[in-house]
Amino acid sequence: AEGACNWARAGVIAILRISSQMDDYQLDYIEVIGYVGGVVLAVSLVPQLVKSFREWSTSDLSYTWQIVYIIGLWLNFAYFILVGAVAAWITLLFEILFAHMLFGLKLYLDGCKDGTKEEPDDVEVECKMESSDNVIDKKRAVTARSGMSSLRHTGFRSHLGTSNLTRDLTVKDAYKTNRTSAMLTDKVKDKFRGFHYVIDVRFTCSVPPEFGSKMLQEMLDAAKRNNIRSVGHMLEIFDGTDSPPGFASAVLLDESHMSSHCYSDEGMLAFDCFTCGSNPEGTRRIAEGIGDFLKKNLANARIEVSQMPRFPINMAEVDGEECDCDH
């Protein structure tokens, strides 16, 4: 009760101070400068608000930053009233309003995501990893009943998302994986069977139609050099009549595949290679060889290489439940 009385007393004092300040208030150029500066600071939060509403995401905002920022705003507000800085506390009210709107939006969006997140009832999700030697929380994301052998157990649909078209995703949201069967500190050889390499190329030189044949032959040669058996291949060269000029080629491997696709008029080429055999090192050597080939044949090309392990080993313990698929 005493604390409530103190707060009420402080509120009354603040109101009286504000009233006395407004009675004697005169607008001059110094106050105008204060108003302009305060408005600029308040409006600086608007772009972030608009971005968060447009993307319907506040994942790039930190709770710690927002809480500290809001506390600082209220302390400044109290100070400005006490010292009679009218222009400062009036404009600060708008900054406080925008800051609280942003904080409320983050609480709402995070709460909605937590409430609608689709996880199997019998999955225990890994959420802890430390960096010391005996550090790794031994919990693994495993299913107690039927593992992750079907889409309904992996949260596949919720992972892809249903509210946004793929092309409208931000780059940050586009890079996603729902893998929980391996820790970041695990060895790849212990957790994955295969490797996938992706090469993206931008070039400005002219590419003749026969480059498609040359590219396919290099892919076949790369497989042979690395003792990876090709079991089929195909090439289609596009003259621009039905499809944009360029080519598409693929090599079917007994361990998976290689493919390349080129938009020659736009200066774009994409290559990927995935193998899952006993020697995944061959995938890396193929990607390196194709990268060297492209550097040699596409002058001044910009080449970006990405990689990821695939085919997780022992993603879950399956207790004999039959697969949903028929074969």
Short mmCIF file of C-alpha atoms in Angstrom, two decimals:
data_model
loop_
_atom_site.label_atom_id
_atom_site.label_comp_id
_atom_site.label_asym_id
_atom_site.label_seq_id
_atom_site.Cartn_x
_atom_site.Cartn_y
_atom_site.Cartn_z
CA ALA A 1 0.00 0.00 0.00
CA GLU A 2 2.86 2.34 0.82
CA GLY A 3 4.43 1.68 -2.58
CA ALA A 4 1.17 2.47 -4.33
CA CYS A 5 0.90 5.72 -2.41
CA ASN A 6 4.42 6.68 -3.45
CA TRP A 7 3.63 6.01 -7.10
CA ALA A 8 0.41 8.02 -6.86
CA ARG A 9 2.29 10.87 -5.21
CA ALA A 10 4.93 10.82 -7.95
CA GLY A 11 2.19 10.88 -10.59
CA VAL A 12 0.51 13.88 -9.02
CA ILE A 13 3.83 15.72 -8.82
CA ALA A 14 4.52 14.96 -12.49
CA ILE A 15 1.11 16.28 -13.52
CA LEU A 16 1.61 19.46 -11.51
CA ARG A 17 5.03 19.97 -13.07
CA ILE A 18 3.63 19.50 -16.55
CA SER A 19 0.81 21.93 -15.79
CA SER A 20 3.20 24.57 -14.49
CA GLN A 21 5.51 24.12 -17.46
CA MET A 22 2.71 24.59 -19.94
CA ASP A 23 1.46 27.75 -18.17
CA ASP A 24 4.82 29.45 -18.67
CA TYR A 25 5.64 27.80 -21.99
CA GLN A 26 6.88 29.91 -24.89
CA LEU A 27 7.73 28.53 -28.31
CA ASP A 28 11.03 29.84 -29.67
CA TYR A 29 13.61 28.61 -32.16
CA ILE A 30 15.36 26.51 -29.52
CA GLU A 31 12.13 24.64 -28.85
CA VAL A 32 11.56 24.24 -32.59
CA ILE A 33 14.96 22.55 -32.87
CA GLY A 34 13.95 20.25 -30.02
CA TYR A 35 10.66 19.37 -31.71
CA VAL A 36 12.33 18.64 -35.06
CA GLY A 37 14.99 16.45 -33.45
CA GLY A 38 12.42 14.57 -31.39
CA VAL A 39 10.18 13.93 -34.39
CA VAL A 40 13.13 12.63 -36.42
CA LEU A 41 14.05 10.21 -33.65
CA ALA A 42 10.47 9.03 -33.29
CA VAL A 43 9.97 8.59 -37.03
CA SER A 44 13.20 6.56 -37.26
CA LEU A 45 11.28 3.59 -35.84
CA VAL A 46 8.59 3.74 -38.53
CA PRO A 47 10.61 1.97 -41.29
CA GLN A 48 11.26 -0.96 -38.94
CA LEU A 49 7.57 -1.09 -38.04
CA VAL A 50 6.56 -1.08 -41.70
CA LYS A 51 9.13 -3.78 -42.54
CA SER A 52 7.95 -5.99 -39.68
CA PHE A 53 4.29 -5.64 -40.70
CA ARG A 54 5.07 -6.21 -44.37
CA GLU A 55 7.15 -9.34 -43.76
CA TRP A 56 5.06 -10.33 -40.74
CA SER A 57 8.27 -11.16 -38.93
CA THR A 58 10.31 -9.66 -36.09
CA SER A 59 12.90 -12.41 -35.94
CA ASP A 60 15.69 -9.87 -36.55
CA LEU A 61 14.79 -7.94 -33.37
CA SER A 62 16.31 -8.75 -29.99
CA TYR A 63 14.16 -8.84 -26.85
CA THR A 64 17.11 -7.57 -24.80
CA TRP A 65 17.62 -4.55 -27.05
CA GLN A 66 13.92 -3.68 -27.02
CA ILE A 67 13.55 -3.95 -23.24
CA VAL A 68 16.68 -1.88 -22.52
CA TYR A 69 15.62 0.67 -25.14
CA ILE A 70 12.11 1.07 -23.69
CA ILE A 71 13.45 1.41 -20.13
CA GLY A 72 15.81 4.13 -21.35
CA LEU A 73 12.95 5.95 -23.08
CA TRP A 74 10.85 6.05 -19.92
CA LEU A 75 13.78 7.23 -17.80
CA ASN A 76 14.47 10.01 -20.31
CA PHE A 77 10.78 10.90 -20.30
CA ALA A 78 10.83 11.33 -16.51
CA TYR A 79 14.03 13.36 -16.70
CA PHE A 80 12.73 15.71 -19.39
CA ILE A 81 9.61 16.44 -17.35
CA LEU A 82 11.67 17.13 -14.23
CA VAL A 83 13.96 19.59 -16.03
CA GLY A 84 11.16 21.23 -18.00
CA ALA A 85 12.27 20.14 -21.49
CA VAL A 86 8.81 20.38 -23.04
CA ALA A 87 9.78 19.76 -26.66
CA ALA A 88 11.80 16.71 -25.60
CA TRP A 89 9.12 14.93 -23.56
CA ILE A 90 6.28 15.70 -25.97
CA THR A 91 8.08 14.19 -28.98
CA LEU A 92 9.43 11.37 -26.82
CA LEU A 93 5.85 10.23 -26.25
CA PHE A 94 5.61 9.32 -29.95
CA GLU A 95 8.91 7.44 -29.84
CA ILE A 96 7.66 5.54 -26.78
CA LEU A 97 4.43 4.72 -28.65
CA PHE A 98 6.28 3.32 -31.69
CA ALA A 99 8.71 1.39 -29.48
CA HIS A 100 5.83 -0.24 -27.60
CA MET A 101 4.04 -1.06 -30.87
CA LEU A 102 7.18 -2.79 -32.14
CA PHE A 103 7.62 -4.68 -28.87
CA GLY A 104 3.96 -5.69 -28.82
CA LEU A 105 4.19 -6.90 -32.42
CA LYS A 106 7.19 -9.07 -31.58
CA LEU A 107 5.40 -10.58 -28.59
CA TYR A 108 2.33 -11.25 -30.75
CA LEU A 109 4.21 -12.80 -33.67
CA ASP A 110 6.44 -14.95 -31.49
CA GLY A 111 3.39 -16.08 -29.53
CA CYS A 112 1.52 -16.95 -32.72
CA LYS A 113 4.44 -18.93 -34.08
CA ASP A 114 4.80 -20.85 -30.83
CA GLY A 115 1.09 -21.54 -30.74
CA THR A 116 0.81 -22.72 -34.33
CA LYS A 117 4.09 -24.54 -34.69
CA GLU A 118 3.40 -28.04 -35.92
CA GLU A 119 5.46 -30.63 -34.10
CA PRO A 120 4.64 -34.30 -33.72
CA ASP A 121 3.20 -35.11 -30.30
CA ASP A 122 5.85 -37.71 -29.64
CA VAL A 123 8.93 -35.78 -30.76
CA GLU A 124 11.41 -34.37 -28.30
CA VAL A 125 13.09 -31.41 -29.92
CA GLU A 126 16.73 -30.66 -29.28
CA CYS A 127 17.24 -27.13 -27.97
CA LYS A 128 20.55 -27.13 -26.18
CA MET A 129 24.13 -27.16 -27.35
CA GLU A 130 27.22 -25.98 -25.49
CA SER A 131 30.79 -25.62 -26.65
CA SER A 132 32.86 -27.48 -24.06
CA ASP A 133 34.09 -31.04 -24.51
CA ASN A 134 31.33 -32.84 -22.53
CA VAL A 135 28.87 -30.40 -23.57
CA ILE A 136 26.45 -31.79 -25.96
CA ASP A 137 23.06 -32.36 -24.52
CA LYS A 138 22.40 -36.01 -25.23
CA LYS A 139 18.81 -35.36 -26.17
CA ARG A 140 18.18 -36.05 -29.82
CA ALA A 141 15.17 -35.16 -31.85
CA VAL A 142 13.79 -38.68 -32.16
CA THR A 143 10.32 -40.07 -32.36
CA ALA A 144 9.30 -42.66 -29.85
CA ARG A 145 6.80 -44.35 -32.09
CA SER A 146 7.56 -44.18 -35.78
CA GLY A 147 10.50 -41.87 -36.39
CA MET A 148 10.60 -39.43 -39.28
CA SER A 149 9.99 -41.83 -42.11
CA SER A 150 6.98 -39.94 -43.47
CA LEU A 151 6.16 -36.32 -44.22
CA ARG A 152 3.66 -36.11 -41.40
CA HIS A 153 6.45 -36.75 -38.89
CA THR A 154 8.94 -34.23 -40.28
CA GLY A 155 6.64 -31.21 -40.25
CA PHE A 156 7.36 -30.99 -43.98
CA ARG A 157 4.39 -28.84 -44.92
CA SER A 158 4.83 -26.42 -42.04
CA HIS A 159 8.54 -26.20 -42.85
CA LEU A 160 7.86 -25.14 -46.42
CA GLY A 161 5.19 -22.71 -45.25
CA THR A 162 1.78 -22.07 -46.74
CA SER A 163 1.31 -18.33 -46.30
CA ASN A 164 3.99 -17.02 -48.68
CA LEU A 165 4.98 -17.75 -52.22
CA THR A 166 8.57 -18.93 -52.47
CA ARG A 167 9.63 -15.95 -54.56
CA ASP A 168 8.29 -13.53 -51.92
CA LEU A 169 10.43 -15.00 -49.13
CA THR A 170 13.32 -12.98 -47.77
CA VAL A 171 16.77 -14.46 -48.36
CA LYS A 172 17.06 -15.17 -44.64
CA ASP A 173 13.80 -17.12 -44.61
CA ALA A 174 14.64 -18.96 -47.83
CA TYR A 175 17.62 -20.76 -46.27
CA LYS A 176 15.96 -23.28 -44.01
CA THR A 177 16.32 -26.81 -42.81
CA ASN A 178 14.27 -28.79 -40.33
CA ARG A 179 17.01 -31.28 -39.59
CA THR A 180 17.36 -32.03 -35.90
CA SER A 181 19.05 -35.41 -36.00
CA ALA A 182 22.63 -34.11 -35.83
CA MET A 183 24.48 -31.57 -33.74
CA LEU A 184 26.70 -28.89 -35.26
CA THR A 185 29.74 -30.48 -33.61
CA ASP A 186 29.08 -34.00 -34.92
CA LYS A 187 31.35 -35.43 -37.61
CA VAL A 188 29.72 -35.52 -41.03
CA LYS A 189 30.99 -39.08 -41.64
CA ASP A 190 29.11 -40.25 -38.55
CA LYS A 191 25.79 -38.61 -39.38
CA PHE A 192 25.38 -38.37 -43.16
CA ARG A 193 25.69 -40.71 -46.09
CA GLY A 194 26.11 -38.24 -48.94
CA PHE A 195 27.12 -34.73 -49.95
CA HIS A 196 25.51 -32.21 -52.27
CA TYR A 197 27.46 -29.47 -54.03
CA VAL A 198 25.83 -26.56 -55.87
CA ILE A 199 27.62 -24.13 -58.17
CA ASP A 200 26.01 -20.86 -59.33
CA VAL A 201 27.71 -18.92 -62.12
CA ARG A 202 27.18 -15.44 -63.53
CA PHE A 203 29.08 -14.57 -66.71
CA THR A 204 29.19 -11.87 -69.39
CA CYS A 205 30.94 -13.67 -72.24
CA SER A 206 29.11 -15.11 -75.22
CA VAL A 207 28.27 -18.81 -74.92
CA PRO A 208 27.82 -20.75 -78.18
CA PRO A 209 25.20 -23.54 -78.39
CA GLU A 210 27.89 -26.23 -78.55
CA PHE A 211 29.03 -25.28 -75.04
CA GLY A 212 26.19 -27.47 -73.75
CA SER A 213 27.80 -30.52 -75.34
CA LYS A 214 31.17 -29.51 -73.95
CA MET A 215 29.70 -29.11 -70.47
CA LEU A 216 28.03 -32.51 -70.60
CA GLN A 217 31.25 -34.19 -71.72
CA GLU A 218 33.13 -32.56 -68.84
CA MET A 219 30.53 -33.87 -66.40
CA LEU A 220 30.94 -37.40 -67.79
CA ASP A 221 34.74 -37.11 -67.67
CA ALA A 222 34.62 -35.82 -64.09
CA ALA A 223 32.58 -38.84 -63.02
CA LYS A 224 35.00 -41.22 -64.75
CA ARG A 225 38.07 -39.53 -63.24
CA ASN A 226 36.65 -40.02 -59.75
CA ASN A 227 35.49 -43.62 -60.23
CA ILE A 228 31.81 -42.74 -60.08
CA ARG A 229 29.74 -44.77 -62.51
CA SER A 230 27.37 -42.95 -64.84
CA VAL A 231 24.40 -45.00 -66.04
CA GLY A 232 22.79 -42.50 -68.40
CA HIS A 233 22.88 -38.92 -69.63
CA MET A 234 20.82 -36.42 -71.57
CA LEU A 235 21.33 -33.02 -73.19
CA GLU A 236 18.81 -30.56 -74.56
CA ILE A 237 19.97 -27.39 -76.31
CA PHE A 238 17.44 -24.56 -76.50
CA ASP A 239 17.51 -22.15 -79.44
CA GLY A 240 15.12 -19.65 -77.88
CA THR A 241 12.05 -20.74 -79.81
CA ASP A 242 10.11 -22.52 -77.08
CA SER A 243 12.46 -21.91 -74.15
CA PRO A 244 15.05 -19.24 -73.39
CA PRO A 245 18.32 -19.91 -75.25
CA GLY A 246 20.75 -22.15 -73.41
CA PHE A 247 20.83 -25.80 -72.45
CA ALA A 248 19.92 -28.36 -69.83
CA SER A 249 21.91 -31.52 -69.20
CA ALA A 250 21.89 -34.32 -66.68
CA VAL A 251 24.04 -37.31 -65.83
CA LEU A 252 22.41 -40.16 -63.96
CA LEU A 253 24.83 -41.80 -61.53
CA ASP A 254 24.44 -45.08 -59.75
CA GLU A 255 24.99 -42.99 -56.61
CA SER A 256 22.61 -40.17 -57.64
CA HIS A 257 23.02 -37.42 -60.24
CA MET A 258 24.69 -34.38 -61.78
CA SER A 259 22.85 -31.64 -63.64
CA SER A 260 23.52 -28.29 -65.28
CA HIS A 261 21.27 -25.62 -66.69
CA CYS A 262 22.27 -22.49 -68.57
CA TYR A 263 20.47 -19.30 -69.58
CA SER A 264 23.00 -18.13 -72.14
CA ASP A 265 21.24 -14.85 -72.90
CA GLU A 266 21.12 -13.90 -69.21
CA GLY A 267 24.63 -15.08 -68.34
CA MET A 268 23.50 -17.62 -65.77
CA LEU A 269 24.54 -21.22 -65.24
CA ALA A 270 23.65 -23.61 -62.42
CA PHE A 271 25.34 -26.94 -61.67
CA ASP A 272 24.75 -29.45 -58.91
CA CYS A 273 26.15 -32.82 -57.96
CA PHE A 274 24.93 -35.25 -55.33
CA THR A 275 26.40 -38.65 -54.53
CA CYS A 276 25.65 -40.99 -51.67
CA GLY A 277 28.08 -43.82 -52.22
CA SER A 278 30.85 -45.21 -50.07
CA ASN A 279 33.22 -42.37 -51.04
CA PRO A 280 31.48 -38.98 -50.82
CA GLU A 281 34.87 -37.34 -51.31
CA GLY A 282 34.29 -37.93 -55.00
CA THR A 283 31.47 -35.38 -54.94
CA ARG A 284 33.86 -32.69 -53.76
CA ARG A 285 36.42 -33.56 -56.42
CA ILE A 286 33.76 -33.46 -59.13
CA ALA A 287 32.59 -30.03 -57.95
CA GLU A 288 36.17 -28.73 -57.87
CA GLY A 289 36.81 -30.08 -61.36
CA ILE A 290 33.64 -28.53 -62.78
CA GLY A 291 34.48 -25.25 -61.04
CA ASP A 292 37.93 -25.21 -62.66
CA PHE A 293 36.37 -26.05 -66.04
CA LEU A 294 33.91 -23.15 -65.76
CA LYS A 295 36.64 -20.71 -64.71
CA LYS A 296 38.67 -21.71 -67.75
CA ASN A 297 35.82 -21.52 -70.25
CA LEU A 298 33.78 -18.59 -68.93
CA ALA A 299 36.13 -15.61 -68.70
CA ASN A 300 35.66 -13.31 -65.69
CA ALA A 301 32.76 -15.40 -64.43
CA ARG A 302 31.57 -15.06 -60.86
CA ILE A 303 31.38 -18.53 -59.36
CA GLU A 304 29.75 -19.36 -56.02
CA VAL A 305 29.95 -22.84 -54.50
CA SER A 306 27.62 -24.14 -51.78
CA GLN A 307 27.61 -27.49 -50.04
CA MET A 308 25.51 -29.48 -47.62
CA PRO A 309 25.51 -33.02 -46.22
CA ARG A 310 22.52 -35.19 -47.10
CA PHE A 311 20.99 -38.58 -46.30
CA PRO A 312 21.13 -38.41 -42.48
CA ILE A 313 21.99 -41.74 -40.90
CA ASN A 314 19.66 -43.05 -38.19
CA MET A 315 17.39 -39.99 -38.15
CA ALA A 316 15.08 -41.78 -35.77
CA GLU A 317 14.45 -45.10 -34.12
CA VAL A 318 11.61 -46.87 -35.92
CA ASP A 319 9.60 -49.29 -33.83
CA GLY A 320 8.27 -51.38 -36.65
CA GLU A 321 5.46 -49.11 -37.89
CA GLU A 322 4.84 -49.60 -41.57
CA CYS A 323 5.65 -46.85 -44.08
CA ASP A 324 2.79 -44.74 -45.42
CA CYS A 325 3.98 -45.33 -48.99
CA ASP A 326 3.24 -48.38 -51.11
CA HIS A 327 6.06 -50.27 -52.81
#
